[in-house]
Short mmCIF file of C-alpha atoms in Angstrom, two decimals:
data_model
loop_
_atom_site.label_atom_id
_atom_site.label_comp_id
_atom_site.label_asym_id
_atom_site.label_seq_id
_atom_site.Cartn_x
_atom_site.Cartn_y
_atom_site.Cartn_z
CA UNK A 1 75.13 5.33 -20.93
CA UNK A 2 72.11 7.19 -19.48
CA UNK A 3 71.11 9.99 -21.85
CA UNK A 4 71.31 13.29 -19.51
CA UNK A 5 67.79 15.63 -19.32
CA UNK A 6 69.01 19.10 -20.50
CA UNK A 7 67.36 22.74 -19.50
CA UNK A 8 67.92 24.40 -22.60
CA UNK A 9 66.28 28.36 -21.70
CA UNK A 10 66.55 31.91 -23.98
CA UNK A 11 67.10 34.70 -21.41
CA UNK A 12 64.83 38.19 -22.36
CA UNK A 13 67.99 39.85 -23.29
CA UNK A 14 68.56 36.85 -26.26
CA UNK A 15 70.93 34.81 -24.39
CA UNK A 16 71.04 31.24 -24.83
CA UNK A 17 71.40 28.97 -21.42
CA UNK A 18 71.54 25.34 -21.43
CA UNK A 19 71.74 23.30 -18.10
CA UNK A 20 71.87 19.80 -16.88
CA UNK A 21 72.13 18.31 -13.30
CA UNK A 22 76.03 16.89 -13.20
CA UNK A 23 76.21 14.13 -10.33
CA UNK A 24 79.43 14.90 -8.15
CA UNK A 25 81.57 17.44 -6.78
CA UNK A 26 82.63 19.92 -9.21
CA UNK A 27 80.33 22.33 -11.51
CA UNK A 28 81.51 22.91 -14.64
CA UNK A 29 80.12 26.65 -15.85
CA UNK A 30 81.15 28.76 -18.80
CA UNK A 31 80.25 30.87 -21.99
CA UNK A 32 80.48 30.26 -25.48
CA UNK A 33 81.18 33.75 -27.73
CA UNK A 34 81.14 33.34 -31.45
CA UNK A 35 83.91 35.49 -32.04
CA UNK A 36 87.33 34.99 -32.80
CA UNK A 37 90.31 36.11 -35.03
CA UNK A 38 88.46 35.88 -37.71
CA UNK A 39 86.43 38.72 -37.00
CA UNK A 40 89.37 40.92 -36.92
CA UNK A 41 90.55 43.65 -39.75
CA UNK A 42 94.10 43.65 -40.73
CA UNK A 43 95.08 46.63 -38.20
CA UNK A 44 93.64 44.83 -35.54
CA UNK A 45 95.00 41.34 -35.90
CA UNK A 46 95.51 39.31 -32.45
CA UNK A 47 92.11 41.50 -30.83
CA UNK A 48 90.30 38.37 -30.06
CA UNK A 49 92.82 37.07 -28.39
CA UNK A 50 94.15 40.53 -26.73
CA UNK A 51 90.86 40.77 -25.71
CA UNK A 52 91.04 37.23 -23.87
CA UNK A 53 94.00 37.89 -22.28
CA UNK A 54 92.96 40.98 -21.20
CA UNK A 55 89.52 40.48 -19.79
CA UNK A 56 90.24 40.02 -16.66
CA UNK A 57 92.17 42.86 -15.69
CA UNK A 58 89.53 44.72 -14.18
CA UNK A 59 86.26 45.99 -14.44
CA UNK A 60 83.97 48.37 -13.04
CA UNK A 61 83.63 46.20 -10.27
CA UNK A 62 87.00 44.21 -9.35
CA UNK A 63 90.47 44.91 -9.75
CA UNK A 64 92.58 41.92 -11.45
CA UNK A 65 93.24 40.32 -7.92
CA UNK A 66 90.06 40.46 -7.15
CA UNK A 67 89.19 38.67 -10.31
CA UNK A 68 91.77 36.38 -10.01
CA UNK A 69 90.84 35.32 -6.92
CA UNK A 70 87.30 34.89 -6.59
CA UNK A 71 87.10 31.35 -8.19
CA UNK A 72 90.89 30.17 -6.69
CA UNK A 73 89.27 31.28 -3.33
CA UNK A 74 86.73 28.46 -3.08
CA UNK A 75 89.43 26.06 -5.09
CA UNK A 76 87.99 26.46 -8.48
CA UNK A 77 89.60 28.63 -11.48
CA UNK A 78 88.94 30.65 -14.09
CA UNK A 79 90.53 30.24 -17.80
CA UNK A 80 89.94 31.51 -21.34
CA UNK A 81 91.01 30.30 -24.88
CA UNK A 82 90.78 31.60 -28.49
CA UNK A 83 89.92 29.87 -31.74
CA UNK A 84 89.21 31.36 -35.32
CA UNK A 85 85.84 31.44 -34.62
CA UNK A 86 84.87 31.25 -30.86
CA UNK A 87 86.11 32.53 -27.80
CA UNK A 88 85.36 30.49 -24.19
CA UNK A 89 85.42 31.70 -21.06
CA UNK A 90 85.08 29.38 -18.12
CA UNK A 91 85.26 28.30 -14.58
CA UNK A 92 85.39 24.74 -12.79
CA UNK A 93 84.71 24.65 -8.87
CA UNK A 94 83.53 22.63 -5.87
CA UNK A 95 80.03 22.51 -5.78
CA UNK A 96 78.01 24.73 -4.66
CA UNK A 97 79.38 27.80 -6.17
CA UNK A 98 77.64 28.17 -9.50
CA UNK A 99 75.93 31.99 -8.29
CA UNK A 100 79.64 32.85 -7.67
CA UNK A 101 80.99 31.47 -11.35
CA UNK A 102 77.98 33.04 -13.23
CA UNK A 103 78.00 36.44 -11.41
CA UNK A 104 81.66 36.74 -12.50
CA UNK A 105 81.52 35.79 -16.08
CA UNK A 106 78.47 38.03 -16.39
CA UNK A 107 80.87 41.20 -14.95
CA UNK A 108 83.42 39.72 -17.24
CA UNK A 109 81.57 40.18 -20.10
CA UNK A 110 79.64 43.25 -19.22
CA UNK A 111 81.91 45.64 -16.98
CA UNK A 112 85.88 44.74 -18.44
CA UNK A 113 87.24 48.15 -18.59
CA UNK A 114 90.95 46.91 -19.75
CA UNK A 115 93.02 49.67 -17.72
CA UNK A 116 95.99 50.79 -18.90
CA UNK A 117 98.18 49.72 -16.87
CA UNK A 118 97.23 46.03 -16.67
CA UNK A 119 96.60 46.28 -20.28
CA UNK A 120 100.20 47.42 -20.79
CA UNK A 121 101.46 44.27 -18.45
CA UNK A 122 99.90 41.70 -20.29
CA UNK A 123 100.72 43.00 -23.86
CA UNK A 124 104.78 42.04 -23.17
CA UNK A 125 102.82 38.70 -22.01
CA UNK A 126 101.13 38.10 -25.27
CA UNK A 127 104.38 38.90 -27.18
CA UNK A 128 106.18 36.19 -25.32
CA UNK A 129 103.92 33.97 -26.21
CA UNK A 130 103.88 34.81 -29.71
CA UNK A 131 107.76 34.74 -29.33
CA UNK A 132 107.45 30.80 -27.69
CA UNK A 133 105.56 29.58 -30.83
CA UNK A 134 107.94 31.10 -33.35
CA UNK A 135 110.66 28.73 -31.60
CA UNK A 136 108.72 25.99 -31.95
CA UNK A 137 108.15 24.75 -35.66
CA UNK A 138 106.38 21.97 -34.97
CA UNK A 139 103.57 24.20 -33.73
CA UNK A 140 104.15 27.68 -36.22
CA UNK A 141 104.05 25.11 -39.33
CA UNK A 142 100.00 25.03 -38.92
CA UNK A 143 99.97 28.97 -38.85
CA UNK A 144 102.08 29.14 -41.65
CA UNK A 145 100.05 26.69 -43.35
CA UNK A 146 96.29 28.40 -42.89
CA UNK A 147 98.34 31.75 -43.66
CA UNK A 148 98.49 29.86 -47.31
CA UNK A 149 95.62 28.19 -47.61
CA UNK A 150 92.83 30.46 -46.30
CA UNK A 151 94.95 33.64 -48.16
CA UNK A 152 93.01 36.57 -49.20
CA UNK A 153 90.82 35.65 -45.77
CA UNK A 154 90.58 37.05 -42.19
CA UNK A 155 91.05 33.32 -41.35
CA UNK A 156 94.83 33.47 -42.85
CA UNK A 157 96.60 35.62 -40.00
CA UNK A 158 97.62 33.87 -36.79
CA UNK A 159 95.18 33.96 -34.00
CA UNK A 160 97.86 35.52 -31.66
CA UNK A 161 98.92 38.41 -34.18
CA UNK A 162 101.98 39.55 -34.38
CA UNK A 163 104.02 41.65 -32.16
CA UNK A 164 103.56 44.68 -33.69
CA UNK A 165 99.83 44.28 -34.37
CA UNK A 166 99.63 43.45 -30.35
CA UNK A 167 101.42 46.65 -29.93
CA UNK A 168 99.04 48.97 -31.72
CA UNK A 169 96.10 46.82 -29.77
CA UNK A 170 93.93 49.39 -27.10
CA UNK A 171 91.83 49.15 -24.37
CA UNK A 172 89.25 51.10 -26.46
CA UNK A 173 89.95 48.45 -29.51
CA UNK A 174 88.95 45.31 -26.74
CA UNK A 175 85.98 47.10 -25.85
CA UNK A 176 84.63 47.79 -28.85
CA UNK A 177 85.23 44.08 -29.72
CA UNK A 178 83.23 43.01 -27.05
CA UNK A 179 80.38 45.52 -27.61
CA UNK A 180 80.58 44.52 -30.74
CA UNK A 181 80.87 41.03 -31.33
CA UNK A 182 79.80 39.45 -27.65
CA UNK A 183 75.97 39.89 -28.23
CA UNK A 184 73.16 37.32 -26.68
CA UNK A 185 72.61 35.96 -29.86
CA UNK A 186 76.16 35.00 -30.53
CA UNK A 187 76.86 33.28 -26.85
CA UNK A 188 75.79 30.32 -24.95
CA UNK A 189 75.89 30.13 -21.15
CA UNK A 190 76.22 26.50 -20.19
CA UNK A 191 75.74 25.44 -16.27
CA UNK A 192 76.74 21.63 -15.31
CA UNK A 193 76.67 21.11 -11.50
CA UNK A 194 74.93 19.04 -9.10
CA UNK A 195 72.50 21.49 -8.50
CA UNK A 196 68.75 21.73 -10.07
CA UNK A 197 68.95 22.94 -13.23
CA UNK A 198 65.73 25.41 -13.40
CA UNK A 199 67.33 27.16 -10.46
CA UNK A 200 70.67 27.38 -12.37
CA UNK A 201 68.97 29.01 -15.42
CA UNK A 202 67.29 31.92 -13.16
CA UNK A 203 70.89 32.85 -11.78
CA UNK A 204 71.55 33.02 -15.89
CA UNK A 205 68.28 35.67 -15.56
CA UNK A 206 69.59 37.46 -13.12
CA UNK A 207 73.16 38.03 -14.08
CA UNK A 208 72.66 38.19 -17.87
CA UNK A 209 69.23 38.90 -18.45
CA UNK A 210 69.59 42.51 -19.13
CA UNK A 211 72.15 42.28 -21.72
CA UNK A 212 71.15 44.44 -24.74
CA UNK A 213 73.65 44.82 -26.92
CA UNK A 214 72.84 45.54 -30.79
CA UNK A 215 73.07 42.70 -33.20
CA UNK A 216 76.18 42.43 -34.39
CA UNK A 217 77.27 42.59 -37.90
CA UNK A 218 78.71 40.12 -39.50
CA UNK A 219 80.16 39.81 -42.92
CA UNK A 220 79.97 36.65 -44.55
CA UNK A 221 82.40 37.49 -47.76
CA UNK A 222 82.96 34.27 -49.52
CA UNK A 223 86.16 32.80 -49.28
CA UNK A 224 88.89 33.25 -52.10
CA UNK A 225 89.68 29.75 -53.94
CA UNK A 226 92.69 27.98 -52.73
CA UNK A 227 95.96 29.36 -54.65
CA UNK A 228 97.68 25.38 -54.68
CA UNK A 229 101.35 25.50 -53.40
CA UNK A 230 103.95 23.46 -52.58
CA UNK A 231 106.81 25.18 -50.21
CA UNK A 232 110.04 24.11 -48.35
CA UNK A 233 111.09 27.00 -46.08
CA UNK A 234 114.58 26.78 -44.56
CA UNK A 235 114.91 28.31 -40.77
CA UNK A 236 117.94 26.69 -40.02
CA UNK A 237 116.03 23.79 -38.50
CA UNK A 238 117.48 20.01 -38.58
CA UNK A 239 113.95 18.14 -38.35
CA UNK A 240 112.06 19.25 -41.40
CA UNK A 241 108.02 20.22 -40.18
CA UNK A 242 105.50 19.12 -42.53
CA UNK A 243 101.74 19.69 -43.42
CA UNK A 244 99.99 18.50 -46.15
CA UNK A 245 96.33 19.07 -46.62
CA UNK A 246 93.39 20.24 -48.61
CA UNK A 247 90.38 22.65 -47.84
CA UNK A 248 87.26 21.37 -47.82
CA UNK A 249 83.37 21.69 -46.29
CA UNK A 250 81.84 23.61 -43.00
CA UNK A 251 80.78 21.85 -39.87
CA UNK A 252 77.38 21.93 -41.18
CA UNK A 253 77.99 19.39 -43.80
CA UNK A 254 76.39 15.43 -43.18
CA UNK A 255 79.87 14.62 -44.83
CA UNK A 256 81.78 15.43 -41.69
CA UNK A 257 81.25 12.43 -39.75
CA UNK A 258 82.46 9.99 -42.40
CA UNK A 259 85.84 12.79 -42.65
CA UNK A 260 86.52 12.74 -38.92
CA UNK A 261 86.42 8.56 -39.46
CA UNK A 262 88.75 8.33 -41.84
CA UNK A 263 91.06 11.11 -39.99
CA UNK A 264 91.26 9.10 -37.52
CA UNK A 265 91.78 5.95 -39.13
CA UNK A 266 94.53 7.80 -40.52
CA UNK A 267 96.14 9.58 -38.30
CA UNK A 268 94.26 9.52 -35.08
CA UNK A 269 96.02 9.07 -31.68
CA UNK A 270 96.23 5.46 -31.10
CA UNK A 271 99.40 3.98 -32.06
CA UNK A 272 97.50 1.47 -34.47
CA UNK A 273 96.78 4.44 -36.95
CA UNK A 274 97.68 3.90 -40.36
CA UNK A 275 100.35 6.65 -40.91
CA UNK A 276 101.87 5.38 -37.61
CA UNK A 277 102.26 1.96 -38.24
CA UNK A 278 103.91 3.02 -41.94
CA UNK A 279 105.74 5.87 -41.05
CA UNK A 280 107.03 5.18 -37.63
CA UNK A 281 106.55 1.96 -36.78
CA UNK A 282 107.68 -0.31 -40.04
CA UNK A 283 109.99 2.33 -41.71
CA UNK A 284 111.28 4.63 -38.77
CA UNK A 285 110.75 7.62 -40.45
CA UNK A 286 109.36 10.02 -37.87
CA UNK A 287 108.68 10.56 -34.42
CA UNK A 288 105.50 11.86 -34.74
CA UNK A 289 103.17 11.92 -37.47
CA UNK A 290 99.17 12.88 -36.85
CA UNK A 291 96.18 13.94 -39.15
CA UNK A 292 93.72 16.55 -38.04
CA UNK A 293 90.34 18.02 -38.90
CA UNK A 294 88.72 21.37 -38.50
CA UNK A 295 85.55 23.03 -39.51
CA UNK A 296 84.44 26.19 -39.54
CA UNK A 297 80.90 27.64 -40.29
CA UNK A 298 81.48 28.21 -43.86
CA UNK A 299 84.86 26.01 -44.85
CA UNK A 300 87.00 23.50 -43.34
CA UNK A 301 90.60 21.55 -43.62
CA UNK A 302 92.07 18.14 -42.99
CA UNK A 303 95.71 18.07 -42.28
CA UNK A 304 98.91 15.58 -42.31
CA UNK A 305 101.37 16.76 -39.93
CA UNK A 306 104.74 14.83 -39.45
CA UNK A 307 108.39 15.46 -38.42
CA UNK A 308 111.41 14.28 -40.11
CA UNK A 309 114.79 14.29 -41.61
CA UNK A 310 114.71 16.90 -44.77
CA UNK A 311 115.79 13.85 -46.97
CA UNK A 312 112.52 11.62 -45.98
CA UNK A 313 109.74 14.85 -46.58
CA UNK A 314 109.22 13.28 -49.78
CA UNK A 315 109.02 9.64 -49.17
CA UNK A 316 106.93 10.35 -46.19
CA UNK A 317 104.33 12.10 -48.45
CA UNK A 318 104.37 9.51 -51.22
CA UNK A 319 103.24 6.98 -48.22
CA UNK A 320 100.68 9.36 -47.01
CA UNK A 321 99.34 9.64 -50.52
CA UNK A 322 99.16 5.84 -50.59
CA UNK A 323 97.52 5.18 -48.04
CA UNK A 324 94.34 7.42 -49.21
CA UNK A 325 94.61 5.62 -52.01
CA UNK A 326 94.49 2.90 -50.48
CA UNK A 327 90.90 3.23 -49.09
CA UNK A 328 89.54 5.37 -51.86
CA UNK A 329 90.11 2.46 -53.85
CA UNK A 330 89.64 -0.15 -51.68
CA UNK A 331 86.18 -2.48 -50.85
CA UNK A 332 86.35 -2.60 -47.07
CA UNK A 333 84.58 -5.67 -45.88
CA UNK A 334 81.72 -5.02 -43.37
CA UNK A 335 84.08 -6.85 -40.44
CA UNK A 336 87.29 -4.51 -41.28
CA UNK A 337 84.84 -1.28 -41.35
CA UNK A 338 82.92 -1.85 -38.62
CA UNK A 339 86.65 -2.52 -36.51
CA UNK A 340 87.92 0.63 -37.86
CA UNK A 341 84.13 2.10 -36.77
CA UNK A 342 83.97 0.44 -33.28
CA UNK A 343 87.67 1.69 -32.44
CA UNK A 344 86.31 5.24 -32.92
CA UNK A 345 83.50 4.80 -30.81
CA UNK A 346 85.17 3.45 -28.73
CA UNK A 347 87.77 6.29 -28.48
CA UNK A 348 84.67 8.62 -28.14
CA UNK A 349 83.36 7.27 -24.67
CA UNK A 350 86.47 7.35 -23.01
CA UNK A 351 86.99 10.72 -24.31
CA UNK A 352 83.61 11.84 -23.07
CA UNK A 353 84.72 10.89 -19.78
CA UNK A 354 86.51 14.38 -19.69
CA UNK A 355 83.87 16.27 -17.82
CA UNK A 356 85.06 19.71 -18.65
CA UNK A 357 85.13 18.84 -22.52
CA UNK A 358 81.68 17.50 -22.11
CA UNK A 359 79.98 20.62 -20.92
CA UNK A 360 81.66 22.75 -23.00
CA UNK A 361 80.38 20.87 -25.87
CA UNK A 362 77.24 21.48 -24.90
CA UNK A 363 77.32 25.16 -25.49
CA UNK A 364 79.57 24.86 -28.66
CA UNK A 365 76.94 22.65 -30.24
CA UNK A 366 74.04 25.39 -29.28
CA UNK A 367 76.38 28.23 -30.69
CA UNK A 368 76.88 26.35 -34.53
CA UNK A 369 74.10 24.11 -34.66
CA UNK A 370 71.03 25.26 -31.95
CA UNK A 371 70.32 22.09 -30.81
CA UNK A 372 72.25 19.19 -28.44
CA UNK A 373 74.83 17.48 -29.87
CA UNK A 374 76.13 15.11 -27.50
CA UNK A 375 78.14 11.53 -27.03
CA UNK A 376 75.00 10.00 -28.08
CA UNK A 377 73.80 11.48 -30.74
CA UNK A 378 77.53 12.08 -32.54
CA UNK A 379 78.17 7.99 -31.80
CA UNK A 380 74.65 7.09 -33.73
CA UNK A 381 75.89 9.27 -36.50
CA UNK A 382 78.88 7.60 -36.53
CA UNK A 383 77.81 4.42 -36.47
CA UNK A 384 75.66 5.06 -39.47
CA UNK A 385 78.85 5.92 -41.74
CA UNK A 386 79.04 3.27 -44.47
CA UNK A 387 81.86 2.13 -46.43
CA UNK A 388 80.97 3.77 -49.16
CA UNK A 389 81.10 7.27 -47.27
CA UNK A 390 84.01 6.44 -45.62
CA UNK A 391 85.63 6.11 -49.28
CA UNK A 392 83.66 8.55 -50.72
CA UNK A 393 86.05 11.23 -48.29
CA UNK A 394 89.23 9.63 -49.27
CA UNK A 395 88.48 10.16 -53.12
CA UNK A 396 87.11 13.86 -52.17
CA UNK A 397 90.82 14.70 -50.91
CA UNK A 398 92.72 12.93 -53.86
CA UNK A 399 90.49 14.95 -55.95
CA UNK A 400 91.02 18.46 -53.77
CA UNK A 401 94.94 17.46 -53.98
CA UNK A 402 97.48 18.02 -50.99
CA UNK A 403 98.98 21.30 -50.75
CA UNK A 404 102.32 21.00 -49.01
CA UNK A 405 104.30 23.39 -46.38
CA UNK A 406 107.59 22.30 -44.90
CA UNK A 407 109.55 24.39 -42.46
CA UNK A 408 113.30 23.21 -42.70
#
């Protein structure tokens, strides 16, 4: 692969831009916000999101057609999403449109005035949608999971809130989350279109340049120690939903590309995963059964999800357990590691095809870490994982020991 030249440009308001010429028809053009429900009190639970929902239903500027339509106008679109830690807000388009996609964020961000009215509309929305998940164990067991493991935290309560935290949410509360928490220093603007880069980053100046919002304050309270527990909780389900897992270091750490390895040499998507092939394939256990990772600036979890009669939640853990033994124990040879290795790589390029994905990685690496962390310098860190790492995180998560939530 040809390693891409990237602009990489601090506005005089703080902002962070980076650009890069993108070969083709589409520019891919959005902003990276550290902020997200964990920056939330307890009265205010769901804000981030409220706040994403919410954003563009008007500002000083635009009504929410008007918003609505100026990307689907040209045949591009405009789209949010909400994490723990980081809220995006982006656009895809033909090119040739990047002043249009920059201009809006920029009112976005700067002008949202959240009137009532809209604001009332979309709260039912958000409700519903908090509703939807609550029918669906599959996806509430990871909530009810983090509510357990990150307890005592901001990073316990759902990202969506609750229905009667959305209720109490106002269009003075999204504000002052914005004012607060989306400051230059805390977002990246990323730009990836056909266009010349250096001209890309002076639309940045011009639409963002005079942001001058107050650093925002940030508490870093330490986490509380995990509280271990082990709990069946019985909705009335037939398929018992399962997650066991363990806490353990921060995106930051060197340790976390020997982790994501072995996650997904565990549990990763291909059908040739090692939970898979016991689980599914050779004992018919489950349907589904994957393994996750996710870090966070100061902590971090793997998980074990799977799906299954309430009779098998047992045996399907005592296999899981196993098979960590099974490496934390084990000698790979060179040959077997560097198969499981090259599969992962391998996995990575085609994944990297996903030009939207790509770009925003671009800003989420400048948000965490400052500095470009692309498909090629993630695959050379990956290929430098040695056996003995790669065991090394097996015995870490033996050693943490699996907490255990199952929704019945």
């Amino acid at each position: 692969m040809e390693k891409p030249q990237y602009h990489i440009a601090t506005l005089r308001g703080g902002l962070r831009v980076v650009a890069t010429r993108l070969p083709g028809d589409v520019s891919y053009i959005g902003l990276a916000v550290r902020a997200g429900s964990r920056n939330e009190d307890n009265e205010h639970e769901g804000l981030a999101h409220f706040v994403e929902h919410t954003l563009f239903k008007g500002t000083r500027h635009r009504k929410s057609w008007h918003i609505s339509c100026r990307m689907e106008q040209v045949g591009g679109e405009l789209n949010a999403y909400t994490t723990k830690e980081e809220t995006m807000i982006y656009t895809n388009a033909p090119a040739g449109h990047a002043e249009r996609a920059i201009e809006l964020i920029a009112d976005l961000v700067k002008n949202s005035n959240f009137p009532e009215a809209e604001i009332e509309k979309e709260r039912e929305v958000i409700i519903e949608e908090i509703q939807s998940y609550k029918d669906s164990p599959s996806e509430s067991v990871y909530d009810e999971f983090e509510e357990l493991i990150y307890k005592g935290s901001p990073l316990a309560h759902n990202i969506l809130g609750t229905p009667e935290s959305v209720r109490r949410l106002t269009s003075a509360d999204a504000r002052s989350f914005i004012d607060s928490l989306y400051t230059p220093e805390d977002m990246v603007l990323y730009v990836c279109d056909p266009g010349d880069p250096e001209k890309n980053i002076r639309l940045a100046e011009k639409y963002f340049g005079d942001l001058d919002y107050s650093t925002s304050n940030r508490p870093d309270a330490p986490l509380p120690p995990v509280e271990p527990f082990d709990e069946v909780r019985d909705h009335g389900n037939h398929q018992a939903n399962t997650i066991v897992g363990t806490r353990l270091f921060s995106r930051n750490d060197p340790r976390r590309h020997a982790l994501c390895l072995l996650n997904n040499y565990l549990g990763g998507p291909c059908m040739n995963s090692r939970l898979n092939m016991e689980l599914r394939e050779r004992r018919g256990l489950v349907y589904t059964v994957e393994s996750n990772v996710s870090l966070l600036s100061d902590t971090g979890l793997i998980l074990f999800y799977f799906g299954t009669d309430p009779a098998s939640v047992n045996r399907c853990i005592a296999i899981i357990r196993k098979e960590l033994l099974k490496v934390a124990d084990s000698s790979l040879s060179e040959r077997v590691f560097a198969r499981i290795r090259d599969q992962y790589l391998g996995q990575m390029i085609v994944g990297s095809d996903h030009r939207e994905s790509r770009c925003m990685s671009l800003a989420k690496s400048m948000l965490y870490y400052n500095e470009i962390h692309d498909i090629h310098s993630v695959t050379e860190n990956i290929r430098n994982v040695t056996p003995k790492q790669f065991r090394e995180m097996a015995q870490l998560i033996i050693t943490n020991g699996l907490n255990r939530l199952t929704l019945k």
